[in-house]
XYZ file of C-alpha atoms in Angstrom:
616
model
C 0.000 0.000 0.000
C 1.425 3.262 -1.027
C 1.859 6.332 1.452
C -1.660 8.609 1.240
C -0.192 11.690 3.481
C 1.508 14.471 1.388
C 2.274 17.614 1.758
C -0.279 20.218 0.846
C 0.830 22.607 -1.929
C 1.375 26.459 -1.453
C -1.227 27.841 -3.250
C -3.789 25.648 -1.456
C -2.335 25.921 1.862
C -2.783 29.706 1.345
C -6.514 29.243 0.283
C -6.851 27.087 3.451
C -5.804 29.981 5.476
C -7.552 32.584 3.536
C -10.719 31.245 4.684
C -9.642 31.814 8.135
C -8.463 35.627 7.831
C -10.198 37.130 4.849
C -13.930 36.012 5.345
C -15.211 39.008 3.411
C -13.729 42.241 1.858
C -13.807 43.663 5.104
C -11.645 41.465 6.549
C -8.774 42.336 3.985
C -9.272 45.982 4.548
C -8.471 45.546 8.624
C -5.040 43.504 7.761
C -4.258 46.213 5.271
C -4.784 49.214 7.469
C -3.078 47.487 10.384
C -0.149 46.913 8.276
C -0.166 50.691 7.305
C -0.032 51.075 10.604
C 2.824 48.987 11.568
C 4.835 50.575 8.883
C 4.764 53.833 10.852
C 2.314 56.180 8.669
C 0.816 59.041 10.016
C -1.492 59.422 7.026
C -3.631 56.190 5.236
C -6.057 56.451 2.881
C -8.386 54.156 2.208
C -10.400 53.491 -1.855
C -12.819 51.036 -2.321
C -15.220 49.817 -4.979
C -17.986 47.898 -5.143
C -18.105 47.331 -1.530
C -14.532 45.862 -1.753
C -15.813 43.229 -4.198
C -13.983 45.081 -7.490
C -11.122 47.276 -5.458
C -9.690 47.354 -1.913
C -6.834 50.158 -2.287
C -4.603 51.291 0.668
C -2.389 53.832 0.624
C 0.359 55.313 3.575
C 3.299 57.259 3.543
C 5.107 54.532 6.135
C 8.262 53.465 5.558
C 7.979 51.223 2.748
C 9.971 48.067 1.878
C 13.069 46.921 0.206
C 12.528 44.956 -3.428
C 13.340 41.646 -0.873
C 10.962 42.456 1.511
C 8.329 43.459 -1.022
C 8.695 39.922 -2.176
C 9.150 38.205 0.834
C 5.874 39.763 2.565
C 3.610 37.658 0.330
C 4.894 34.068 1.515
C 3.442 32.418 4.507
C 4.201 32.930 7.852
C 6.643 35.856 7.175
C 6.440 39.120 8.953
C 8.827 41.335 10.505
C 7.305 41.663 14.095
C 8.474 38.449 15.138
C 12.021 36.773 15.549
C 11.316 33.546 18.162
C 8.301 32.317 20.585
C 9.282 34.544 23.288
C 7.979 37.870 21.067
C 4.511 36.539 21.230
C 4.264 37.413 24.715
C 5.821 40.747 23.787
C 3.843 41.611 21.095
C 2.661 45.399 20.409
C 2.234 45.440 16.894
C -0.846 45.007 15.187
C 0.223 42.214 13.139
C 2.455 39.573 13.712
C 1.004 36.287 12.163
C 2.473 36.539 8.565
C -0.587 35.112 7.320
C -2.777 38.070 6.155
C -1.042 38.901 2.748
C -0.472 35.213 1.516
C -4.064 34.905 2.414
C -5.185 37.893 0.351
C -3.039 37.355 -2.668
C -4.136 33.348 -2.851
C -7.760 34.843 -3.768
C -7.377 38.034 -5.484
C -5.516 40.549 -7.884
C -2.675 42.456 -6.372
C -0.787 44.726 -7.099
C 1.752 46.272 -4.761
C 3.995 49.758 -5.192
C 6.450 50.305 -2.319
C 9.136 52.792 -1.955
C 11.663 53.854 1.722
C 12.114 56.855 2.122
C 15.715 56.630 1.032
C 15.522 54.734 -2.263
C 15.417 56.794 -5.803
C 12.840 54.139 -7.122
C 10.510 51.721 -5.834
C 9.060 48.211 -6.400
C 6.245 47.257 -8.328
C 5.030 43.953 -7.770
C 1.939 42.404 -9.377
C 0.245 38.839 -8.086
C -2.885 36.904 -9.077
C -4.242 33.553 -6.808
C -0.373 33.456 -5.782
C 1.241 33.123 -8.729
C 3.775 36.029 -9.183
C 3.171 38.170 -12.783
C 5.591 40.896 -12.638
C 7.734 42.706 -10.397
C 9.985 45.489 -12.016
C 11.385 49.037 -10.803
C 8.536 52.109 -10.927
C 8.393 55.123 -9.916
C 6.155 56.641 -6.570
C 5.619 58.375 -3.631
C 7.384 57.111 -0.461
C 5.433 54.397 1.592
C 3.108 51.626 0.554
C 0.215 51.281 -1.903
C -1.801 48.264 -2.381
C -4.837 47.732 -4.567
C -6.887 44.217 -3.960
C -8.874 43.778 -7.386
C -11.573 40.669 -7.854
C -11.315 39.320 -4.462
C -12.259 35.828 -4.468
C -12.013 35.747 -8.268
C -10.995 32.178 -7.916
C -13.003 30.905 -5.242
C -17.263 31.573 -6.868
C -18.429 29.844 -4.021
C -17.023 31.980 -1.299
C -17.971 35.161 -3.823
C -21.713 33.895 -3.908
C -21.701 34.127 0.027
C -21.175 37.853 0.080
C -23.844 39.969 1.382
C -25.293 42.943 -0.738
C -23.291 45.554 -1.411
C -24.759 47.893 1.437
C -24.206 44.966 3.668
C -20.858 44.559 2.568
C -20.215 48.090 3.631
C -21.016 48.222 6.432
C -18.944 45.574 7.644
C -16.212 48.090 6.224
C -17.048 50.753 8.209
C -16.984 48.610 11.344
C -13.271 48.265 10.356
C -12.605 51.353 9.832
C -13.749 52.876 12.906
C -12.035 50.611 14.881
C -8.624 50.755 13.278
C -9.618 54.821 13.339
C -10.194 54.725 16.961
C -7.257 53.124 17.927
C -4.873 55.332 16.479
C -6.555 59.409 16.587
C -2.708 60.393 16.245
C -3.404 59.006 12.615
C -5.002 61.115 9.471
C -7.555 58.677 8.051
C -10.056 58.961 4.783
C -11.917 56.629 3.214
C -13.695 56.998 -0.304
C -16.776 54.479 -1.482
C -17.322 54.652 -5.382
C -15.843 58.091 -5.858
C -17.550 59.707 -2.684
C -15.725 60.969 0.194
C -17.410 59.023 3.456
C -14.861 60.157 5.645
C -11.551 62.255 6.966
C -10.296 62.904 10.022
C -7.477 65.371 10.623
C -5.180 63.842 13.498
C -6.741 64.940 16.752
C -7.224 64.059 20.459
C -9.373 60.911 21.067
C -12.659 63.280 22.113
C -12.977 64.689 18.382
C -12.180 61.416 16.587
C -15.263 60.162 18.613
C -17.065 63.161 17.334
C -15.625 63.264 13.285
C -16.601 59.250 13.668
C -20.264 59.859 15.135
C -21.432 63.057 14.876
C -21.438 66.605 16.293
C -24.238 65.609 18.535
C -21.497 63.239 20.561
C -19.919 65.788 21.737
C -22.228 66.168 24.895
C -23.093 62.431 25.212
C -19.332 61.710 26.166
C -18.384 61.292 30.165
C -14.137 60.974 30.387
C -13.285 57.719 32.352
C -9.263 57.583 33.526
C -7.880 55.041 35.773
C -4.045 54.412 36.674
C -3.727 51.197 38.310
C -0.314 48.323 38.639
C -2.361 46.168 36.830
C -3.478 48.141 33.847
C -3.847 52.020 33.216
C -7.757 52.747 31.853
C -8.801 55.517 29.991
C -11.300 56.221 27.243
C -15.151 57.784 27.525
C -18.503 56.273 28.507
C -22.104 57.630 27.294
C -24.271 59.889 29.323
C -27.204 56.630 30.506
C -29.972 58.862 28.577
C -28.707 58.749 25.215
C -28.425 54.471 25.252
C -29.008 52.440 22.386
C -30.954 49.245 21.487
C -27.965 48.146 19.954
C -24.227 47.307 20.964
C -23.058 49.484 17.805
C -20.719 51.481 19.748
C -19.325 49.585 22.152
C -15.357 49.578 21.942
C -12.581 47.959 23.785
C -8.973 48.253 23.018
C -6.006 46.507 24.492
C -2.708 47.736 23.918
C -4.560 49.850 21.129
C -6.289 46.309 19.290
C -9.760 46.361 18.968
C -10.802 43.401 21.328
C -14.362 41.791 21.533
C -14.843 40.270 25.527
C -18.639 39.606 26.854
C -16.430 39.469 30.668
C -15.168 42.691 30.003
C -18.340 44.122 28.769
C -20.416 42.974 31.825
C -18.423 45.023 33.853
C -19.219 48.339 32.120
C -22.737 47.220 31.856
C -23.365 46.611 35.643
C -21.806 50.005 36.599
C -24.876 51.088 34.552
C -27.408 48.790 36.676
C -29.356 51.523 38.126
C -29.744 53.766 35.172
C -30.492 51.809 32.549
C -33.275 49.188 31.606
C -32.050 45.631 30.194
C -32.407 46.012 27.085
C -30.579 49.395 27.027
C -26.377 49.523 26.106
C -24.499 52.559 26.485
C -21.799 53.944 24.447
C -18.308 53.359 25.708
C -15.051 53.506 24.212
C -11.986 52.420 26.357
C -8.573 51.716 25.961
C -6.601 49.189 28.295
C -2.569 49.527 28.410
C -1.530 46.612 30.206
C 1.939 44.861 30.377
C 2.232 42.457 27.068
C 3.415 39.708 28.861
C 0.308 39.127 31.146
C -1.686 38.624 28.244
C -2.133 36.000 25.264
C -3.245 37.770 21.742
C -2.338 34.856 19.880
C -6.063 33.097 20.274
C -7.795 33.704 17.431
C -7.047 34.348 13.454
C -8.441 37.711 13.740
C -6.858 38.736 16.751
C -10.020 40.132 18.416
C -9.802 37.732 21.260
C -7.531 37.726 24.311
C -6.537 35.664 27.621
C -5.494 37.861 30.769
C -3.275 36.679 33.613
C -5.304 38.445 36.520
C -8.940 38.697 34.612
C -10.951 39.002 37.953
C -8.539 42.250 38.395
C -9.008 43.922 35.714
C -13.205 43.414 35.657
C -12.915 45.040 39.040
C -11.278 48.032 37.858
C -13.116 48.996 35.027
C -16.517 48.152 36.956
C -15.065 50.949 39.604
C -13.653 53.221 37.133
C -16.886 53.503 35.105
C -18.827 53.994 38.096
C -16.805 56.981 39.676
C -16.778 58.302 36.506
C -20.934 58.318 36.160
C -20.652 59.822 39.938
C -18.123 62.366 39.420
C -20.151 64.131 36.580
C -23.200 63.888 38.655
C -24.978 61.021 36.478
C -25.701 58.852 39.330
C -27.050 59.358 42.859
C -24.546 60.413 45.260
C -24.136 61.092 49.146
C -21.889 63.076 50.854
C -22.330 63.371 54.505
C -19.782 66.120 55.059
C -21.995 68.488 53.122
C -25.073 70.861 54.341
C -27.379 70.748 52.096
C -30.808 72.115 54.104
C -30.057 75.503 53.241
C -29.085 74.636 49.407
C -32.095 75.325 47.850
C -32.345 78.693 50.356
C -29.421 80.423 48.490
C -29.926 82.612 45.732
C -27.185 83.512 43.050
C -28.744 86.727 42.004
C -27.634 90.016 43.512
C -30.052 91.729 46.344
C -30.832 94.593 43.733
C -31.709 92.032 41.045
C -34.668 90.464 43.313
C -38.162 91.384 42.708
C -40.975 90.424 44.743
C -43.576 88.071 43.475
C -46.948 89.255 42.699
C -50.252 87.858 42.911
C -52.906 87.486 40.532
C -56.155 85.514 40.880
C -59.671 85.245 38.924
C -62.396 86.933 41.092
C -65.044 85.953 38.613
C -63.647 81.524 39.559
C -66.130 79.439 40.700
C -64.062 76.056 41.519
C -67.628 74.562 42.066
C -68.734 75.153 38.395
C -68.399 71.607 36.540
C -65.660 71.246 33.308
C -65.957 69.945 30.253
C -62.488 67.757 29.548
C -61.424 66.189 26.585
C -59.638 63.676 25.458
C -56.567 63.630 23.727
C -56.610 62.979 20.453
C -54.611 59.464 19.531
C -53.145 59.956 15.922
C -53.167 56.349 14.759
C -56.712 56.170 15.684
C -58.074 59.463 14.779
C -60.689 59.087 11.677
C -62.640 57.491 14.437
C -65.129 59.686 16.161
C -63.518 60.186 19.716
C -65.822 59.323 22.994
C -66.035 60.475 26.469
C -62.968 61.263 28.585
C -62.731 58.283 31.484
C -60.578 60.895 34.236
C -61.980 60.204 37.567
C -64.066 62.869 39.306
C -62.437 64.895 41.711
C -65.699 64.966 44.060
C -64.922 61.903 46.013
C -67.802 61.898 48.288
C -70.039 61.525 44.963
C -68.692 57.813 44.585
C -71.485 56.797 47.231
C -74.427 57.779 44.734
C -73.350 55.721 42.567
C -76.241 53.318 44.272
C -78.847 55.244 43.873
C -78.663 55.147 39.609
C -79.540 52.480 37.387
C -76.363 50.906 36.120
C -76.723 49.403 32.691
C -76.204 46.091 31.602
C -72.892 45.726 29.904
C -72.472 43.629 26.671
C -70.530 40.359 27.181
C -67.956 39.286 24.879
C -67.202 35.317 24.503
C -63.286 34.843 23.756
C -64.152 31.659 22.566
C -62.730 31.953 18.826
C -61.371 35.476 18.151
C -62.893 35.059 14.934
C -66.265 34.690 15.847
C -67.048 37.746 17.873
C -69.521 39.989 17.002
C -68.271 43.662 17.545
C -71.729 46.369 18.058
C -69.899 49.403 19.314
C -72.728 51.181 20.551
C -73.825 48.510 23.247
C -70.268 48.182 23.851
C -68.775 49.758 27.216
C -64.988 49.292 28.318
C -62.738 50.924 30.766
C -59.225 52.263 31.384
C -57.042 51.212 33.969
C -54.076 53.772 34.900
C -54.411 54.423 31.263
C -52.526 51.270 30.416
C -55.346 48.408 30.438
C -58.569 48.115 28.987
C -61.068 46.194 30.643
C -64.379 44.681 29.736
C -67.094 42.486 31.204
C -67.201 39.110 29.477
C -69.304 36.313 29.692
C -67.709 34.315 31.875
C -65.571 36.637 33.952
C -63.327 40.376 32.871
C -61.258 40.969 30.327
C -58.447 42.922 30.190
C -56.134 44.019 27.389
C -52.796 45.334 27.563
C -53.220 48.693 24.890
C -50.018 49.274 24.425
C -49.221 45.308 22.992
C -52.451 45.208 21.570
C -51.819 48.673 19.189
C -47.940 46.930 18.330
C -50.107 43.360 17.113
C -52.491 45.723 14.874
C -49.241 47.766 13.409
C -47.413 45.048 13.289
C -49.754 42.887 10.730
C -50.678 46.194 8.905
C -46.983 46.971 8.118
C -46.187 43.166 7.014
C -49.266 43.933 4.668
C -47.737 46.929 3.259
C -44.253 45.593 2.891
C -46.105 42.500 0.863
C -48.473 44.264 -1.312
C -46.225 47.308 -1.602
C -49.355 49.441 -1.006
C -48.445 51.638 1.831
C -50.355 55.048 1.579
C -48.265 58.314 2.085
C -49.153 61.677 3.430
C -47.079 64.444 2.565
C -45.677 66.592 5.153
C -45.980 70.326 4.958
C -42.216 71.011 5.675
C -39.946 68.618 4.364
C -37.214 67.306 7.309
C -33.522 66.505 6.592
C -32.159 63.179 8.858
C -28.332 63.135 9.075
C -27.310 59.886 9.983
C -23.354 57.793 10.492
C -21.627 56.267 7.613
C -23.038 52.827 9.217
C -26.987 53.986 9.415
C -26.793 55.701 5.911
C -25.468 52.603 4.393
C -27.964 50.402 6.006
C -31.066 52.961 5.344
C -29.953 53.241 1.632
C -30.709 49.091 1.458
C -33.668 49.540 3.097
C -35.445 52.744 1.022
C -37.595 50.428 -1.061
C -38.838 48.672 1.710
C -39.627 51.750 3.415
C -41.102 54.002 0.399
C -43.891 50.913 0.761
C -44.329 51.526 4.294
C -45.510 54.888 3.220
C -42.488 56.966 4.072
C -41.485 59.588 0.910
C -37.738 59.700 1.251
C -34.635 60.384 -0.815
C -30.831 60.986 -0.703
C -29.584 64.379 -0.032
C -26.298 64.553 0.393
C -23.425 62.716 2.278
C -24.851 60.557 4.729
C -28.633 62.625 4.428
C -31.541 61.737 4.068
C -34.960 63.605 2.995
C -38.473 62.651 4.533
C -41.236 64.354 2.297
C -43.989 62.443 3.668
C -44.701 59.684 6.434
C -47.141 56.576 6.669
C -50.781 57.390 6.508
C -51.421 55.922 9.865
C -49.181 58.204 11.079
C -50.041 61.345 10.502
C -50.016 63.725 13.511
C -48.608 67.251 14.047
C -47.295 65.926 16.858
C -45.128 63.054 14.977
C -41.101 63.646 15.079
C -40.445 62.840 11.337
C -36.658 62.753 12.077
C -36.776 61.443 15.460
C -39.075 58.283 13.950
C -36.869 57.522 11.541
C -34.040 56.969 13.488
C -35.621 55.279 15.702
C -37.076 52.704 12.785
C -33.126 52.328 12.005
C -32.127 51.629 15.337
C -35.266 48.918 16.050
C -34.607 47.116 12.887
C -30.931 46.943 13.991
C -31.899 45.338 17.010
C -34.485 42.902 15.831
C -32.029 41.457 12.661
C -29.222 41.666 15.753
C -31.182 40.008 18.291
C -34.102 37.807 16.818
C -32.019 36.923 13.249
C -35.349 37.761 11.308
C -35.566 38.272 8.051
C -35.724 42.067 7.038
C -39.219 42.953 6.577
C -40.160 41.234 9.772
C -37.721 43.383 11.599
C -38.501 46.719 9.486
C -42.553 45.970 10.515
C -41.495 45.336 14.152
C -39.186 48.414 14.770
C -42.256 50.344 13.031
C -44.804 48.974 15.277
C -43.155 48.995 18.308
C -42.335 52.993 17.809
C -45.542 54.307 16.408
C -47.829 52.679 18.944
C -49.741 54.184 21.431
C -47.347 53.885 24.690
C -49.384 52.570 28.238
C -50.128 56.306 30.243
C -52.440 57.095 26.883
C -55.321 58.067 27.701
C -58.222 56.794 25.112
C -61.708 57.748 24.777
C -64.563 55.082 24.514
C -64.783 55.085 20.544
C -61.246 54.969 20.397
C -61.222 51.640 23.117
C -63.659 49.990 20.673
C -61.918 50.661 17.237
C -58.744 48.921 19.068
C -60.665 45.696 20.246
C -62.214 45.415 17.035
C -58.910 45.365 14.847
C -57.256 43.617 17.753
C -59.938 40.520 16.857
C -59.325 40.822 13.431
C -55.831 39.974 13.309
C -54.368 36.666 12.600
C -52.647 36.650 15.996
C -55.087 38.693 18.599
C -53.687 37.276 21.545
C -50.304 37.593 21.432
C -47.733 40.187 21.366
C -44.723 40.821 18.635
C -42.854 39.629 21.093
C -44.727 36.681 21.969
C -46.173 37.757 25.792
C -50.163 37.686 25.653
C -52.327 40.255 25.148
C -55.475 39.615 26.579
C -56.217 38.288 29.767
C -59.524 36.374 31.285
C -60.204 36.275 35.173
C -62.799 34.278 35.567
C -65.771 34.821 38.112
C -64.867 31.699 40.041
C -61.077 32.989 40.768
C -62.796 36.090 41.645
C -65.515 34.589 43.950
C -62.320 32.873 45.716
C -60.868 36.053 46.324
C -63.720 37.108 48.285
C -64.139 33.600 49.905
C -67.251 33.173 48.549
């Protein structure tokens, strides 16, 4: 029998490996700007095409590479960061594996121009799926330039796996942010398809947060700093009220790599407890320097995982260190005993001269006997329905005992036998509000109540998926047109999303870089008192969360995040026409009595579990 082990060859080792570090185009673009970065440039720019399917180009005025090293770098395992085993625990480069560019040039086009600082000429080097083309003198500026063409040219199946070009994108972005981040010292653009998406000047790490984000994250950031033997913390947190659904902008960085630990995350999100709800996650972006020896980067192929030596340590720290910082700057609660503060409130900052006395005025003609008419408000989503009677409770409270002396009517019962069968007559109908959050009804065999609030998302919910099917949504035009500006990330994602949304009944086009135009808004959702822009982003951020959390497929999650921020929130107050249109679309849903997110929606106490309650 004749030996069956073999060597693997070098062109399908590297293939091997390339489906380890270059999973998609963004992948490639993080081991080519972490390179740039190792090379010592203070200025990279960044060129793609196609979402990185046609061109990934890179270019940095580092310090380039000799015609043996430009050679060299594309064979496996070398790289210039590491001599023997012992530099793995001493590792502060961003690269160090000697994998990434035999990897990239096993699946693509490349073509490489490099030039030090002190040469006359550089090196041109050209490479496609590993097999070496030309390489030849050429004139260029000093540093690096690489240009990935046709990635996965050679391998259709992996090509066929890539997302949509938005998609694609986005996962860019992510990359680029992080690599931006870690290095503010650095000047970084980046240009999609001819359009400038970003550049940032080298600055302090407060206005690379801002030039990443937005202007508007300039007052959302809290400074944390922490200078510990064990590590030395610093970075910024988010102020609790401006939290996200999503974990979007949540950063870690050890020893300036972008790092991905739940551990580490837990202990940022406890020092939150108090001031956030659960489903809530605030903005943070930290940096750990810790000694390189007392950790272990050399996990994972991407090098976003890590091992500590003292992890129970450094959880500690940053759980402290977060919270002083929320205490310091007044976000949370705190006491200090060696203060008076009875007298606070006493003190006046105005000079003596400045005070004037208050005056009194008062209605002679007030009767606080005569009775008042009050209405209720007005609930947009239900408004071509004639509105009833308000439900407030009178203020008279000694009036509740003639309530015996009237004839009560009979209410209607309602059998929840099968949904479908019910009979709705809405003028024998009579329900009633519970701390403006439950409706409740007499029933046949007990009270039923309904949760508004879940029972408004169900009706949405079904209407949307409707609309998103039929492509039928109706549109009303707003009178004044409002601009949304959102980040590279949103814009991208909203741009895949515009058909899906012009059939919700939104009217919206590009304007701009990165803005958006809303011209008109869902039917059902027309209100004066609707925040066009503040909607909208909101719809992003809930369809975000819902393809994030639940995996759903995009319509589902666009009618969710739609539903769940146009209904009516519990402490509405609703008038008896507008209780009855709700129960009556409720019931003619496919799915009355449960929620979007699967808790019920209406529940039956029978008048047995009631007589018990009364020991009867």
């Amino acid at each position: 029998m004749s030996d069956i082990i073999q060597l693997l060859p070098d062109s399908v080792a590297n293939q091997i490996a390339a489906g380890e570090v270059v999973q998609r185009p963004a992948s490639a673009v993080k081991e080519l700007l972490e390179n740039a970065i190792d090379a010592g440039a203070d200025k990279i720019q960044l060129i793609v095409k196609d979402a990185g399917k046609a061109l990934i180009q890179v270019i940095d005025n580092g310090c380039g590479m000799t015609i043996t090293d430009a050679r060299m770098c594309f064979e496996r395992h070398a790289t210039s960061k590491v001599r023997k085993a012992e530099d793995l625990f001493t590792i502060r480069t961003m690269g160090f594996r000697g994998e990434a560019m035999a990897s990239i040039a096993a699946i693509s086009q490349v073509e490489m121009k490099t030039k030090r600082h002190e040469d006359e000429v550089g090196t041109l080097i050209e490479i496609e799926g590993a097999t070496f083309i030309k390489q030849e003198p050429v004139g260029t500026p000093n540093g690096t330039s690489i240009c990935i063409k046709n990635l996965f040219y050679n391998t259709p199946a992996r090509r066929n796996f890539l997302k949509s070009n938005p998609a694609e994108m986005r996962h860019i972005i992510d990359e680029f942010q992080r690599v931006a981040l870690a290095k503010p010292h650095i000047a970084f653009s980046l240009h999609h398809d001819g359009l400038e998406v970003y550049r940032l000047p080298s600055s302090a790490m407060k206005q690379r947060i801002v030039h990443l984000f937005g202007n508007n994250y300039n007052e959302r950031l809290i400074p944390v700093e922490e200078e510990t033997t064990i590590i030395n913390l610093k970075g910024f947190i988010g102020k609790p009220e401006f939290a996200k659904k999503t974990r979007g902008e949540q950063f870690f960085f050890v020893n300036d790599r972008f790092i991905k630990d739940a551990y580490l995350n837990h202990a940022v999100n406890k020092a939150y407890q108090e001031l956030l709800p659960d489903d809530n996650f605030p903005l943070y972006v930290l940096f750990i320097d810790i000694d390189p020896s007392k950790i272990d980067v050399n996990v994972h192929p991407t090098k976003t995982e890590i091992k500590y030596l003292d992890e129970k340590s450094i959880y500690a720290i940053i759980h402290s260190a977060v919270k002083r910082s929320l205490g310091r700057f007044n976000i949370s609660p705190t006491i200090d005993f060696n203060q008076e503060t009875g007298f606070s409130n006493m003190i006046s900052q105005m000079a003596p001269e400045d005070i004037v006395p208050p005056s009194i005025a008062f209605n002679p003609d007030f009767n606080p006997f005569g009775a008042t008419k009050t209405t209720t408000k007005e609930i947009p989503f239900l408004r071509n329905e004639s509105r009833g009677s308000s439900m407030a409770p009178s203020k008279n409270w000694g009036s509740l005992y003639e309530v015996t002396n009237h004839h009560v009517p009979e209410q209607a019962s309602i059998d929840l036998g099968e949904p479908k069968d019910l009979q709705f007559e809405p003028v024998q109908k009579q329900f009633m509000q519970i701390h403006n959050r439950y409706i409740v009804s007499q029933i046949k065999s007990g009270v039923m109540i309904i949760d508004q609030q879940a029972a408004h998302e169900r009706i949405l919910y079904e209407r949307f998926l409707l609309h998103l099917e039929d492509r039928k949504g109706a549109s009303q035009q707003s009178l004044f047109p409002q601009t949304v500006t959102l980040s590279p990330n949103d814009y991208e994602l909203a741009k895949s999303l515009l058909d899906d949304i012009k059939s919700l009944g939104f009217e919206v086009r590009e304007f701009g870089k990165n803005t958006l135009v809303i011209e008109g808004i869902p039917v059902d959702l027309g209100s004066t008192n609707i925040n066009e822009t503040q909607l909208f982003e909101h719809l992003i951020e809930g369809f975000k969360n819902s393809q994030q959390d639940l995996k759903l497929d995009k319509r589902d999650a666009l009618a969710r995040s739609m539903a769940k921020n146009s209904a009516i929130k519990g402490g509405t107050s609703l008038g008896q026409q507008e209780m009855n249109t709700l129960i009556e679309e409720l019931f003619a849903c496919k799915t009355p009595n449960f929620s979007i997110s699967g808790k019920p929606v209406v529940q039956t106490i029978p008048l047995t579990e009631i007589a018990q309650k009364f020991d009867k």
